[in-house]
Amino acid sequence: MINIIKSMAITFAMYSKLPVRSFEWKKENMKYCLLFLPVVGIVEGIFLVLFSIFFSKLKVNEFLVAAILTSFPILYTGGIHMDGFLDTMDALGSNQPKEKKLSIMKDSNSGAFAIIGGLVYIILYFAGMLSIKSFTKICILAVAYMLIRAYSALALTVFKNARGNGLAFEFADKSLIYINRIVLLLFIGFGSVAMIAISVNYGLLCAIAIFLVFLFYRVKSFEEFGGITGDLAGYFLQLAELVVVLVLALAP
């Protein structure tokens, strides 16, 4: 039980800005870390729903609400996934060979493609959040935070790592692979069913959209980089969240 608690603390300390104690990154402390990545999404979803109710009760201006809810996922995670998205945009925009792209992703400096990609992302996300008027859609987005992280964690246990080292590799290498895979698949099943239960039409659309982005992530990562990395995991997570927001915004 103590190892499970330590795994949860490490995951929340790494992937959220919640004030939790972190523990030493020893194998016994990290066996179940990937299992708690969807739980990080569950907590994020709860905050999203509570904020939406709070702003609705206060009748806050819709532009300000959209701006806050656009910023919230980045503030909640400390930007760790957005950092991966921006690094990946730089690498993809370079049109270089695989090894050079991997090297570009490790560069701490932001290039033009990262800045352009980030600006386009924020504009689209903000416009999408501004267009989401239904509380039902907000609830589906809240569940999507969990579902997307379950897919992301599952990829780390299934897909080849492009580098054979790094943060993503360490989390996967120190986890109990088969237990993690089974539980993450259960999270994926539960999340998909939960979204459809909230709304058959909207939920099914979003569940399919997330799965298609996951397939795109698999193909694109192996084609461009020869596998996945922590930055690519962040790229997938941010891209999937944006797609869900746009699907919900465009759905009648």
Coordinates of C-alpha atoms in Angstrom, one line a residue:
M1 CA 0.0 0.0 0.0
I2 CA 2.8 2.4 0.9
N3 CA 4.3 1.9 -2.6
I4 CA 1.0 2.8 -4.2
I5 CA 0.7 6.0 -2.2
K6 CA 4.3 6.9 -3.1
S7 CA 3.6 6.2 -6.8
M8 CA 0.5 8.4 -6.6
A9 CA 2.5 11.2 -5.0
I10 CA 5.2 11.1 -7.6
T11 CA 2.7 11.2 -10.4
F12 CA 0.8 14.2 -9.0
A13 CA 4.1 16.0 -8.2
M14 CA 5.4 15.4 -11.7
Y15 CA 2.2 16.0 -13.8
S16 CA 0.3 18.6 -11.7
K17 CA 1.1 21.7 -9.6
L18 CA -0.9 20.4 -6.6
P19 CA 1.1 20.7 -3.4
V20 CA 2.0 17.0 -2.8
R21 CA 5.1 15.5 -1.4
S22 CA 7.4 13.8 -3.9
F23 CA 9.4 10.7 -3.1
E24 CA 12.7 9.3 -4.4
W25 CA 12.4 7.9 -7.9
K26 CA 13.3 4.3 -6.9
K27 CA 11.8 1.4 -8.8
E28 CA 9.6 0.3 -5.9
N29 CA 8.2 3.8 -5.6
M30 CA 7.3 4.0 -9.3
K31 CA 5.6 0.7 -9.9
Y32 CA 2.2 2.2 -10.2
C33 CA 3.0 5.8 -11.4
L34 CA 1.4 5.4 -14.8
L35 CA -1.8 4.1 -13.2
F36 CA -2.3 7.5 -11.6
L37 CA -1.9 9.6 -14.7
P38 CA -5.6 9.3 -15.5
V39 CA -6.4 10.1 -11.8
V40 CA -4.5 13.4 -12.4
G41 CA -7.0 14.0 -15.2
I42 CA -9.9 13.1 -12.9
V43 CA -8.9 15.8 -10.4
E44 CA -8.5 18.3 -13.3
G45 CA -11.9 17.4 -14.6
I46 CA -13.5 18.0 -11.1
F47 CA -11.9 21.4 -11.0
L48 CA -13.2 22.2 -14.4
V49 CA -16.7 21.4 -13.5
L50 CA -16.5 23.3 -10.2
F51 CA -15.1 26.4 -11.9
S52 CA -17.8 26.2 -14.6
I53 CA -20.5 26.1 -11.9
F54 CA -18.9 28.9 -9.9
F55 CA -18.5 31.2 -12.9
S56 CA -22.0 30.5 -14.0
K57 CA -23.5 31.4 -10.6
L58 CA -21.5 34.6 -10.6
K59 CA -22.5 35.4 -14.2
V60 CA -18.9 36.1 -15.2
N61 CA -18.3 37.5 -18.7
E62 CA -18.1 34.6 -21.2
F63 CA -14.9 35.9 -22.7
L64 CA -13.2 35.9 -19.3
V65 CA -14.5 32.5 -18.5
A66 CA -13.2 31.1 -21.8
A67 CA -9.8 32.7 -21.1
I68 CA -9.6 31.2 -17.6
L69 CA -10.7 27.7 -18.8
T70 CA -8.1 27.9 -21.6
S71 CA -5.3 28.8 -19.2
F72 CA -6.5 26.3 -16.5
P73 CA -5.1 23.1 -18.0
I74 CA -1.7 24.7 -18.5
L75 CA -1.6 26.2 -15.0
Y76 CA -2.8 22.9 -13.5
T77 CA -0.1 20.8 -15.1
G78 CA 2.6 23.5 -14.9
G79 CA 2.9 23.4 -18.7
I80 CA 4.7 20.1 -18.8
H81 CA 2.5 18.7 -21.6
M82 CA 2.5 22.0 -23.5
D83 CA 6.3 22.1 -23.3
G84 CA 6.3 18.7 -25.1
F85 CA 3.8 20.0 -27.7
L86 CA 6.0 23.0 -28.5
D87 CA 9.2 21.0 -28.7
T88 CA 7.4 18.6 -31.1
M89 CA 6.2 21.4 -33.2
D90 CA 9.8 22.7 -33.6
A91 CA 11.0 19.2 -34.5
L92 CA 8.2 18.5 -37.0
G93 CA 8.7 21.9 -38.6
S94 CA 12.4 21.3 -39.2
N95 CA 11.9 18.6 -41.9
Q96 CA 15.2 17.0 -40.7
P97 CA 16.1 13.3 -40.4
K98 CA 14.8 11.4 -37.3
E99 CA 18.0 11.8 -35.2
K100 CA 18.1 15.5 -35.8
K101 CA 14.4 15.9 -34.9
L102 CA 15.1 14.0 -31.6
S103 CA 18.0 16.4 -31.0
I104 CA 15.8 19.4 -31.7
M105 CA 13.2 18.2 -29.2
K106 CA 15.8 18.1 -26.5
D107 CA 16.9 21.7 -27.2
S108 CA 15.6 24.0 -24.4
N109 CA 15.4 27.0 -26.8
S110 CA 12.1 27.6 -28.6
G111 CA 12.1 28.0 -32.3
A112 CA 9.7 29.7 -34.7
F113 CA 7.6 26.6 -35.2
A114 CA 7.0 26.2 -31.5
I115 CA 5.9 29.9 -31.1
I116 CA 3.6 29.6 -34.2
G117 CA 2.2 26.3 -33.1
G118 CA 1.6 27.6 -29.5
L119 CA -0.2 30.7 -30.7
V120 CA -2.4 28.8 -33.1
Y121 CA -3.2 26.3 -30.4
I122 CA -4.2 28.9 -27.8
I123 CA -6.4 30.8 -30.3
L124 CA -8.2 27.6 -31.4
Y125 CA -8.6 26.4 -27.8
F126 CA -9.9 29.8 -26.6
A127 CA -12.4 30.0 -29.5
G128 CA -13.5 26.5 -28.8
M129 CA -14.1 27.1 -25.1
L130 CA -16.0 30.3 -25.9
S131 CA -18.3 28.3 -28.1
I132 CA -19.1 25.7 -25.5
K133 CA -22.2 26.8 -23.8
S134 CA -23.6 23.5 -22.5
F135 CA -22.8 22.2 -19.1
T136 CA -23.2 18.7 -20.6
K137 CA -20.3 19.4 -22.9
I138 CA -18.2 20.7 -20.0
C139 CA -18.8 17.4 -18.2
I140 CA -17.7 15.5 -21.3
L141 CA -14.5 17.6 -21.5
A142 CA -13.9 16.9 -17.8
V143 CA -14.0 13.1 -18.5
A144 CA -11.9 13.5 -21.6
Y145 CA -9.0 14.8 -19.4
M146 CA -8.9 11.4 -17.7
L147 CA -9.5 9.4 -20.9
I148 CA -6.7 11.1 -22.8
R149 CA -4.2 10.6 -20.0
A150 CA -5.2 6.9 -19.9
Y151 CA -4.3 6.6 -23.6
S152 CA -1.1 8.5 -23.1
A153 CA 0.0 6.3 -20.2
L154 CA -1.0 3.2 -22.1
A155 CA 1.2 4.3 -25.1
L156 CA 4.2 4.5 -22.8
T157 CA 3.7 0.8 -21.8
V158 CA 3.0 -0.4 -25.4
F159 CA 4.9 1.7 -28.0
K160 CA 8.6 1.6 -28.6
N161 CA 10.6 4.5 -27.0
A162 CA 12.5 6.4 -29.6
R163 CA 15.5 7.2 -27.4
G164 CA 15.6 4.3 -24.9
N165 CA 16.1 6.9 -22.1
G166 CA 14.4 10.0 -20.7
L167 CA 11.5 10.8 -18.5
A168 CA 8.9 8.7 -20.4
F169 CA 11.2 5.7 -20.6
E170 CA 12.0 5.9 -16.9
F171 CA 8.3 5.9 -15.9
A172 CA 7.6 3.0 -18.2
D173 CA 10.8 1.1 -17.3
K174 CA 10.1 1.2 -13.5
S175 CA 6.4 0.3 -13.8
L176 CA 4.7 -3.1 -13.5
I177 CA 4.0 -3.2 -17.3
Y178 CA 1.2 -5.8 -17.5
I179 CA -0.7 -4.6 -14.4
N180 CA -0.5 -1.0 -15.7
R181 CA -1.7 -2.1 -19.1
I182 CA -4.8 -3.9 -17.8
V183 CA -5.8 -1.1 -15.4
L184 CA -5.2 1.6 -18.0
L185 CA -7.4 -0.3 -20.5
L186 CA -10.1 -0.4 -17.8
F187 CA -9.7 3.4 -17.4
I188 CA -10.1 3.8 -21.2
G189 CA -13.2 1.6 -21.2
F190 CA -14.7 3.4 -18.2
G191 CA -13.9 6.9 -19.6
S192 CA -15.5 6.1 -23.0
V193 CA -18.6 4.7 -21.4
A194 CA -18.9 7.6 -19.0
M195 CA -18.7 10.2 -21.9
I196 CA -21.4 8.3 -23.8
A197 CA -23.5 8.0 -20.7
I198 CA -23.4 11.8 -20.2
S199 CA -24.5 12.3 -23.8
V200 CA -24.7 9.6 -26.5
N201 CA -24.1 11.9 -29.4
Y202 CA -21.4 14.2 -27.9
G203 CA -19.8 11.4 -25.9
L204 CA -19.5 9.0 -28.9
L205 CA -18.1 11.8 -31.1
C206 CA -15.4 12.7 -28.5
A207 CA -14.5 9.0 -27.7
I208 CA -14.0 8.3 -31.5
A209 CA -12.1 11.6 -31.9
I210 CA -9.7 10.7 -29.1
F211 CA -9.1 7.2 -30.5
L212 CA -8.4 8.6 -33.9
V213 CA -5.9 11.1 -32.5
F214 CA -4.3 8.2 -30.6
L215 CA -3.9 6.3 -33.9
F216 CA -2.5 9.5 -35.6
Y217 CA 0.0 9.8 -32.7
R218 CA 1.2 6.2 -33.1
V219 CA 1.7 6.6 -36.9
K220 CA 3.2 10.0 -36.8
S221 CA 5.6 9.2 -33.9
F222 CA 7.0 6.1 -35.6
E223 CA 7.1 7.7 -39.0
E224 CA 8.9 10.9 -37.9
F225 CA 10.8 9.8 -34.8
G226 CA 11.0 6.0 -34.8
G227 CA 9.0 5.7 -31.6
I228 CA 7.6 7.9 -28.8
T229 CA 9.2 10.1 -26.2
G230 CA 8.0 12.2 -23.3
D231 CA 7.7 15.3 -25.5
L232 CA 5.6 13.3 -28.0
A233 CA 3.4 12.1 -25.2
G234 CA 2.8 15.8 -24.3
Y235 CA 2.1 16.5 -28.0
F236 CA -0.5 13.8 -28.1
L237 CA -2.2 14.9 -24.9
Q238 CA -2.4 18.6 -25.9
L239 CA -3.6 17.7 -29.5
A240 CA -6.3 15.4 -28.2
E241 CA -7.6 18.0 -25.7
L242 CA -7.7 20.6 -28.5
V243 CA -9.6 18.2 -30.8
V244 CA -12.1 17.4 -28.1
V245 CA -12.7 21.1 -27.4
L246 CA -13.2 21.7 -31.1
V247 CA -15.5 18.7 -31.6
L248 CA -17.7 19.9 -28.7
A249 CA -17.6 23.5 -30.0
L250 CA -18.7 22.4 -33.5
A251 CA -21.3 19.8 -32.5
P252 CA -24.8 21.3 -32.7

